[in-house]
C-alpha atoms as an extended CHARMM CRD file, in Angstrom:
* protein
*
       184  EXT
         1         1  MET       CA             49.1970000000       68.7820000000      -51.7470000000  PROA      1               0.0000000000
         2         2  LEU       CA             52.6940000000       68.5200000000      -53.1780000000  PROA      2               0.0000000000
         3         3  LYS       CA             53.4230000000       72.1250000000      -52.2240000000  PROA      3               0.0000000000
         4         4  ARG       CA             52.5140000000       71.3990000000      -48.6160000000  PROA      4               0.0000000000
         5         5  GLU       CA             54.7590000000       68.4160000000      -48.5100000000  PROA      5               0.0000000000
         6         6  LYS       CA             57.7930000000       70.4540000000      -49.7850000000  PROA      6               0.0000000000
         7         7  ILE       CA             57.1160000000       73.1100000000      -47.1260000000  PROA      7               0.0000000000
         8         8  LYS       CA             56.9610000000       70.3610000000      -44.4740000000  PROA      8               0.0000000000
         9         9  TYR       CA             60.2500000000       68.9030000000      -45.5190000000  PROA      9               0.0000000000
        10        10  LEU       CA             61.9210000000       72.3900000000      -45.6170000000  PROA      10              0.0000000000
        11        11  VAL       CA             60.7600000000       72.9750000000      -41.9640000000  PROA      11              0.0000000000
        12        12  ILE       CA             62.1420000000       69.6100000000      -40.9070000000  PROA      12              0.0000000000
        13        13  LEU       CA             65.4310000000       70.3200000000      -42.5770000000  PROA      13              0.0000000000
        14        14  ALA       CA             65.7490000000       73.7600000000      -41.0020000000  PROA      14              0.0000000000
        15        15  VAL       CA             64.9770000000       72.4460000000      -37.5370000000  PROA      15              0.0000000000
        16        16  PHE       CA             67.4430000000       69.5580000000      -37.9780000000  PROA      16              0.0000000000
        17        17  PHE       CA             70.2700000000       71.9960000000      -38.9040000000  PROA      17              0.0000000000
        18        18  ALA       CA             69.3340000000       74.4350000000      -36.1900000000  PROA      18              0.0000000000
        19        19  LEU       CA             69.3620000000       71.6800000000      -33.4030000000  PROA      19              0.0000000000
        20        20  ASN       CA             71.9750000000       69.3250000000      -34.5970000000  PROA      20              0.0000000000
        21        21  PRO       CA             75.1500000000       69.5730000000      -32.4570000000  PROA      21              0.0000000000
        22        22  VAL       CA             78.4530000000       69.8380000000      -34.2590000000  PROA      22              0.0000000000
        23        23  VAL       CA             81.2550000000       71.0460000000      -32.0090000000  PROA      23              0.0000000000
        24        24  SER       CA             80.6960000000       72.7770000000      -28.6400000000  PROA      24              0.0000000000
        25        25  ASN       CA             82.7260000000       75.8250000000      -28.0370000000  PROA      25              0.0000000000
        26        26  GLY       CA             81.2110000000       77.0050000000      -24.7430000000  PROA      26              0.0000000000
        27        27  GLN       CA             79.0750000000       79.8600000000      -26.3800000000  PROA      27              0.0000000000
        28        28  GLU       CA             75.4450000000       80.4050000000      -25.7430000000  PROA      28              0.0000000000
        29        29  SER       CA             72.4410000000       79.5260000000      -27.8450000000  PROA      29              0.0000000000
        30        30  VAL       CA             70.2350000000       82.5190000000      -28.8200000000  PROA      30              0.0000000000
        31        31  LEU       CA             66.4200000000       82.6380000000      -29.6290000000  PROA      31              0.0000000000
        32        32  ASP       CA             65.1200000000       86.0330000000      -30.8680000000  PROA      32              0.0000000000
        33        33  VAL       CA             61.4710000000       86.6620000000      -31.4400000000  PROA      33              0.0000000000
        34        34  GLY       CA             60.1350000000       89.8820000000      -32.9460000000  PROA      34              0.0000000000
        35        35  ILE       CA             58.0510000000       91.7370000000      -35.3880000000  PROA      35              0.0000000000
        36        36  ARG       CA             59.0230000000       92.3220000000      -38.9880000000  PROA      36              0.0000000000
        37        37  PHE       CA             58.0640000000       95.2760000000      -41.0700000000  PROA      37              0.0000000000
        38        38  GLN       CA             58.5140000000       94.8470000000      -44.8240000000  PROA      38              0.0000000000
        39        39  LYS       CA             58.0020000000       97.2820000000      -47.7300000000  PROA      39              0.0000000000
        40        40  THR       CA             58.2020000000       96.2000000000      -51.2770000000  PROA      40              0.0000000000
        41        41  VAL       CA             59.5690000000       99.0620000000      -53.3150000000  PROA      41              0.0000000000
        42        42  ASN       CA             56.6070000000      100.7640000000      -55.2240000000  PROA      42              0.0000000000
        43        43  PHE       CA             54.2000000000       98.3300000000      -53.6710000000  PROA      43              0.0000000000
        44        44  TYR       CA             52.7120000000       96.9930000000      -50.4440000000  PROA      44              0.0000000000
        45        45  TRP       CA             53.5830000000       97.1030000000      -46.8470000000  PROA      45              0.0000000000
        46        46  GLU       CA             53.6850000000       93.5570000000      -45.3640000000  PROA      46              0.0000000000
        47        47  ASN       CA             54.2580000000       93.0140000000      -41.6910000000  PROA      47              0.0000000000
        48        48  GLY       CA             54.3350000000       89.9850000000      -39.3970000000  PROA      48              0.0000000000
        49        49  VAL       CA             56.4860000000       87.9610000000      -37.0500000000  PROA      49              0.0000000000
        50        50  SER       CA             60.1120000000       86.6700000000      -37.1350000000  PROA      50              0.0000000000
        51        51  ILE       CA             61.9650000000       83.9550000000      -35.1150000000  PROA      51              0.0000000000
        52        52  GLN       CA             65.7520000000       83.5030000000      -35.2380000000  PROA      52              0.0000000000
        53        53  TYR       CA             67.7240000000       80.7900000000      -33.5930000000  PROA      53              0.0000000000
        54        54  SER       CA             71.5310000000       80.3070000000      -33.2780000000  PROA      54              0.0000000000
        55        55  HSD       CA             72.6720000000       76.9780000000      -31.5810000000  PROA      55              0.0000000000
        56        56  ARG       CA             75.6330000000       77.0990000000      -29.2560000000  PROA      56              0.0000000000
        57        57  ASN       CA             77.2680000000       74.1780000000      -30.9980000000  PROA      57              0.0000000000
        58        58  LEU       CA             76.9490000000       75.6120000000      -34.5620000000  PROA      58              0.0000000000
        59        59  LYS       CA             78.7510000000       78.9360000000      -34.9310000000  PROA      59              0.0000000000
        60        60  PRO       CA             76.8740000000       80.5970000000      -32.0310000000  PROA      60              0.0000000000
        61        61  ASP       CA             75.7080000000       84.2090000000      -32.4550000000  PROA      61              0.0000000000
        62        62  ARG       CA             77.0180000000       84.0930000000      -35.9960000000  PROA      62              0.0000000000
        63        63  LEU       CA             74.9560000000       81.5240000000      -37.8410000000  PROA      63              0.0000000000
        64        64  TYR       CA             71.2120000000       81.9180000000      -37.4020000000  PROA      64              0.0000000000
        65        65  PHE       CA             68.3000000000       79.9360000000      -38.7490000000  PROA      65              0.0000000000
        66        66  GLY       CA             64.8440000000       81.4230000000      -38.7820000000  PROA      66              0.0000000000
        67        67  PHE       CA             61.2740000000       81.7000000000      -40.0080000000  PROA      67              0.0000000000
        68        68  SER       CA             59.2900000000       84.8310000000      -40.8980000000  PROA      68              0.0000000000
        69        69  TYR       CA             55.6820000000       85.2040000000      -41.7510000000  PROA      69              0.0000000000
        70        70  VAL       CA             54.7350000000       88.5470000000      -43.3970000000  PROA      70              0.0000000000
        71        71  THR       CA             51.4110000000       89.4620000000      -44.8110000000  PROA      71              0.0000000000
        72        72  SER       CA             49.7380000000       92.4500000000      -46.3680000000  PROA      72              0.0000000000
        73        73  ARG       CA             46.7100000000       91.6060000000      -44.0910000000  PROA      73              0.0000000000
        74        74  LEU       CA             48.7330000000       93.2170000000      -41.3330000000  PROA      74              0.0000000000
        75        75  GLY       CA             49.9940000000       96.0120000000      -43.6600000000  PROA      75              0.0000000000
        76        76  THR       CA             48.5030000000       97.6570000000      -46.7030000000  PROA      76              0.0000000000
        77        77  ALA       CA             45.3870000000       95.3670000000      -46.9080000000  PROA      77              0.0000000000
        78        78  ILE       CA             44.1330000000       96.5360000000      -43.5460000000  PROA      78              0.0000000000
        79        79  ASN       CA             40.8010000000       98.3210000000      -44.3330000000  PROA      79              0.0000000000
        80        80  SER       CA             41.4790000000       98.4910000000      -48.0690000000  PROA      80              0.0000000000
        81        81  ASN       CA             40.9680000000       96.6430000000      -51.2510000000  PROA      81              0.0000000000
        82        82  ALA       CA             44.7060000000       95.6880000000      -51.5530000000  PROA      82              0.0000000000
        83        83  ILE       CA             45.3790000000       92.1670000000      -52.3670000000  PROA      83              0.0000000000
        84        84  LYS       CA             45.8140000000       89.9630000000      -49.3730000000  PROA      84              0.0000000000
        85        85  GLN       CA             49.1160000000       88.0610000000      -49.7380000000  PROA      85              0.0000000000
        86        86  ASP       CA             51.1230000000       85.8680000000      -47.4360000000  PROA      86              0.0000000000
        87        87  ASN       CA             54.8380000000       85.1050000000      -47.3670000000  PROA      87              0.0000000000
        88        88  PHE       CA             56.3340000000       82.1070000000      -45.4830000000  PROA      88              0.0000000000
        89        89  LEU       CA             60.0560000000       82.5510000000      -45.3370000000  PROA      89              0.0000000000
        90        90  PHE       CA             62.6510000000       80.1520000000      -43.9450000000  PROA      90              0.0000000000
        91        91  ASN       CA             66.1370000000       81.8090000000      -43.7190000000  PROA      91              0.0000000000
        92        92  THR       CA             69.6990000000       81.3540000000      -42.7740000000  PROA      92              0.0000000000
        93        93  SER       CA             71.7610000000       84.3240000000      -41.6700000000  PROA      93              0.0000000000
        94        94  TRP       CA             75.3650000000       85.1840000000      -40.9790000000  PROA      94              0.0000000000
        95        95  TYR       CA             76.1610000000       87.8770000000      -38.4430000000  PROA      95              0.0000000000
        96        96  PHE       CA             79.5780000000       89.4680000000      -38.7650000000  PROA      96              0.0000000000
        97        97  ARG       CA             81.6140000000       91.1210000000      -35.9470000000  PROA      97              0.0000000000
        98        98  PRO       CA             80.5080000000       89.2440000000      -32.8270000000  PROA      98              0.0000000000
        99        99  GLN       CA             80.5030000000       91.1580000000      -29.5730000000  PROA      99              0.0000000000
       100       100  HSD       CA             79.9460000000       94.3970000000      -31.4080000000  PROA      100             0.0000000000
       101       101  THR       CA             76.9730000000       96.7520000000      -31.1750000000  PROA      101             0.0000000000
       102       102  PHE       CA             76.6840000000       97.3020000000      -34.9780000000  PROA      102             0.0000000000
       103       103  ARG       CA             76.8540000000       94.0690000000      -36.8870000000  PROA      103             0.0000000000
       104       104  PRO       CA             76.7200000000       93.6150000000      -40.7640000000  PROA      104             0.0000000000
       105       105  ILE       CA             74.4650000000       90.7310000000      -41.8400000000  PROA      105             0.0000000000
       106       106  VAL       CA             73.8090000000       88.5340000000      -44.9100000000  PROA      106             0.0000000000
       107       107  ARG       CA             70.7830000000       86.4150000000      -45.1830000000  PROA      107             0.0000000000
       108       108  LEU       CA             69.2460000000       84.0280000000      -47.6290000000  PROA      108             0.0000000000
       109       109  ASN       CA             65.4440000000       83.4910000000      -47.5970000000  PROA      109             0.0000000000
       110       110  PHE       CA             63.5100000000       80.6610000000      -49.2550000000  PROA      110             0.0000000000
       111       111  GLY       CA             59.8260000000       80.0290000000      -48.9620000000  PROA      111             0.0000000000
       112       112  TYR       CA             56.3840000000       80.2300000000      -50.4110000000  PROA      112             0.0000000000
       113       113  PHE       CA             54.1150000000       83.1240000000      -51.4660000000  PROA      113             0.0000000000
       114       114  LEU       CA             50.3200000000       83.0060000000      -51.6920000000  PROA      114             0.0000000000
       115       115  ALA       CA             47.9590000000       85.7560000000      -52.9340000000  PROA      115             0.0000000000
       116       116  ASP       CA             44.2030000000       85.7090000000      -52.3300000000  PROA      116             0.0000000000
       117       117  TYR       CA             42.6790000000       87.7180000000      -55.2350000000  PROA      117             0.0000000000
       118       118  GLU       CA             39.2460000000       87.0900000000      -53.6830000000  PROA      118             0.0000000000
       119       119  GLU       CA             37.2270000000       87.5080000000      -57.0300000000  PROA      119             0.0000000000
       120       120  PRO       CA             36.5610000000       84.3860000000      -59.0940000000  PROA      120             0.0000000000
       121       121  VAL       CA             37.3850000000       86.3760000000      -62.2360000000  PROA      121             0.0000000000
       122       122  PHE       CA             41.0630000000       86.3290000000      -61.1840000000  PROA      122             0.0000000000
       123       123  ASP       CA             41.2850000000       82.5670000000      -60.6880000000  PROA      123             0.0000000000
       124       124  VAL       CA             43.0520000000       82.2940000000      -64.1360000000  PROA      124             0.0000000000
       125       125  LEU       CA             46.0740000000       84.2310000000      -62.7280000000  PROA      125             0.0000000000
       126       126  ASP       CA             48.8810000000       82.5470000000      -60.8980000000  PROA      126             0.0000000000
       127       127  ASN       CA             48.5080000000       83.2880000000      -57.1430000000  PROA      127             0.0000000000
       128       128  THR       CA             51.4970000000       81.2280000000      -55.7320000000  PROA      128             0.0000000000
       129       129  SER       CA             55.2310000000       81.3120000000      -56.0770000000  PROA      129             0.0000000000
       130       130  PHE       CA             58.3680000000       79.9480000000      -54.4840000000  PROA      130             0.0000000000
       131       131  LEU       CA             60.4640000000       82.6210000000      -52.9820000000  PROA      131             0.0000000000
       132       132  LEU       CA             64.3640000000       83.0050000000      -53.0800000000  PROA      132             0.0000000000
       133       133  SER       CA             65.8270000000       86.2650000000      -51.8550000000  PROA      133             0.0000000000
       134       134  PRO       CA             69.1560000000       87.3130000000      -50.5910000000  PROA      134             0.0000000000
       135       135  GLU       CA             69.4190000000       90.2790000000      -48.1290000000  PROA      135             0.0000000000
       136       136  LEU       CA             72.2440000000       92.5450000000      -47.0590000000  PROA      136             0.0000000000
       137       137  GLY       CA             72.0180000000       94.8640000000      -43.9970000000  PROA      137             0.0000000000
       138       138  ALA       CA             72.9720000000       95.4290000000      -40.4710000000  PROA      138             0.0000000000
       139       139  VAL       CA             71.8970000000       94.6920000000      -36.8960000000  PROA      139             0.0000000000
       140       140  PHE       CA             72.0990000000       97.0190000000      -34.0070000000  PROA      140             0.0000000000
       141       141  GLU       CA             72.3570000000       94.9820000000      -30.7750000000  PROA      141             0.0000000000
       142       142  SER       CA             72.1790000000       96.7980000000      -27.4190000000  PROA      142             0.0000000000
       143       143  LYS       CA             73.3140000000       95.4670000000      -24.0710000000  PROA      143             0.0000000000
       144       144  ALA       CA             69.7340000000       94.7340000000      -23.2750000000  PROA      144             0.0000000000
       145       145  PRO       CA             68.3590000000       91.6670000000      -25.1370000000  PROA      145             0.0000000000
       146       146  PHE       CA             66.9820000000       93.8950000000      -27.8600000000  PROA      146             0.0000000000
       147       147  LYS       CA             68.0380000000       93.9390000000      -31.6030000000  PROA      147             0.0000000000
       148       148  VAL       CA             67.0500000000       96.0870000000      -34.5500000000  PROA      148             0.0000000000
       149       149  MET       CA             67.7490000000       94.7170000000      -38.0290000000  PROA      149             0.0000000000
       150       150  ILE       CA             67.5310000000       96.7340000000      -41.2270000000  PROA      150             0.0000000000
       151       151  THR       CA             68.0850000000       94.9750000000      -44.5840000000  PROA      151             0.0000000000
       152       152  LEU       CA             67.6420000000       95.4200000000      -48.4020000000  PROA      152             0.0000000000
       153       153  GLY       CA             66.4570000000       92.2820000000      -50.2130000000  PROA      153             0.0000000000
       154       154  TYR       CA             65.9520000000       91.1350000000      -53.7770000000  PROA      154             0.0000000000
       155       155  ASN       CA             63.3850000000       88.5390000000      -54.8710000000  PROA      155             0.0000000000
       156       156  LEU       CA             65.1210000000       86.3280000000      -57.4120000000  PROA      156             0.0000000000
       157       157  VAL       CA             61.7550000000       84.7020000000      -58.3910000000  PROA      157             0.0000000000
       158       158  THR       CA             59.1480000000       87.0850000000      -59.5770000000  PROA      158             0.0000000000
       159       159  GLY       CA             56.2760000000       87.0240000000      -62.0090000000  PROA      159             0.0000000000
       160       160  ASN       CA             54.1060000000       89.0550000000      -64.4060000000  PROA      160             0.0000000000
       161       161  GLY       CA             50.7430000000       87.4960000000      -63.6640000000  PROA      161             0.0000000000
       162       162  ASN       CA             50.8220000000       85.2770000000      -66.6660000000  PROA      162             0.0000000000
       163       163  GLN       CA             53.7960000000       83.2790000000      -65.4830000000  PROA      163             0.0000000000
       164       164  GLY       CA             54.2190000000       83.4770000000      -61.8000000000  PROA      164             0.0000000000
       165       165  ALA       CA             52.5030000000       85.6050000000      -59.2370000000  PROA      165             0.0000000000
       166       166  GLY       CA             52.3390000000       89.1380000000      -60.5690000000  PROA      166             0.0000000000
       167       167  THR       CA             52.4510000000       90.7670000000      -57.1050000000  PROA      167             0.0000000000
       168       168  VAL       CA             55.9300000000       89.3920000000      -56.1450000000  PROA      168             0.0000000000
       169       169  TYR       CA             58.0970000000       92.5420000000      -56.8950000000  PROA      169             0.0000000000
       170       170  PRO       CA             61.8470000000       92.2570000000      -56.8270000000  PROA      170             0.0000000000
       171       171  LEU       CA             63.2380000000       94.8160000000      -54.3950000000  PROA      171             0.0000000000
       172       172  PHE       CA             62.1250000000       95.1930000000      -50.7550000000  PROA      172             0.0000000000
       173       173  VAL       CA             63.4530000000       96.6670000000      -47.4490000000  PROA      173             0.0000000000
       174       174  GLN       CA             62.6290000000       95.2510000000      -44.1030000000  PROA      174             0.0000000000
       175       175  SER       CA             63.2850000000       96.0500000000      -40.4080000000  PROA      175             0.0000000000
       176       176  THR       CA             62.8880000000       93.5920000000      -37.6480000000  PROA      176             0.0000000000
       177       177  LEU       CA             62.5510000000       94.5190000000      -33.9050000000  PROA      177             0.0000000000
       178       178  SER       CA             63.4410000000       91.4730000000      -31.8380000000  PROA      178             0.0000000000
       179       179  TRP       CA             63.9600000000       90.4380000000      -28.2960000000  PROA      179             0.0000000000
       180       180  SER       CA             66.2150000000       87.6200000000      -27.0970000000  PROA      180             0.0000000000
       181       181  ILE       CA             63.9790000000       85.2210000000      -25.3710000000  PROA      181             0.0000000000
       182       182  PHE       CA             66.8810000000       83.1880000000      -24.0220000000  PROA      182             0.0000000000
       183       183  LYS       CA             70.6360000000       82.8380000000      -24.2310000000  PROA      183             0.0000000000
       184       184  LYS       CA             71.7810000000       79.5260000000      -22.9210000000  PROA      184             0.0000000000
């Protein structure tokens, strides 16, 4: 129950910062919704959804807040005996070079990981973990409201199965294909 409360407070904090007006500069707010494809190096494909929001009063189109849900259920675990695992990621991103087609990006993710080992014999293993991972990469933004992001990330919190979840590997690559729902 304590873990759910922490996640709830993290969501409230992220929404507060995303929607809290600071100084208006006449720019537009941006909401991007898309699909995320993530590959842990030497391990699973985990795919899911991603939402990014940049408020017009808080460094518009530079500072983004978001949420991603990626799971092996939509990747390697489809029709296989791979471990079903879920990642709930809150993030903040900084996009460089506004008004350019190719934009470098840095991102910091924090969140929660849950693995479903399915068999009772594995109940002694840790199956949850907090996540903290920086990412570096680039965004390609066309004139249409379409973006392609490619980044390399590193999980700072990993485990070996005895301490921490053993299926959280450190290095991952991800790409997100997103569409700008609105710019206001």
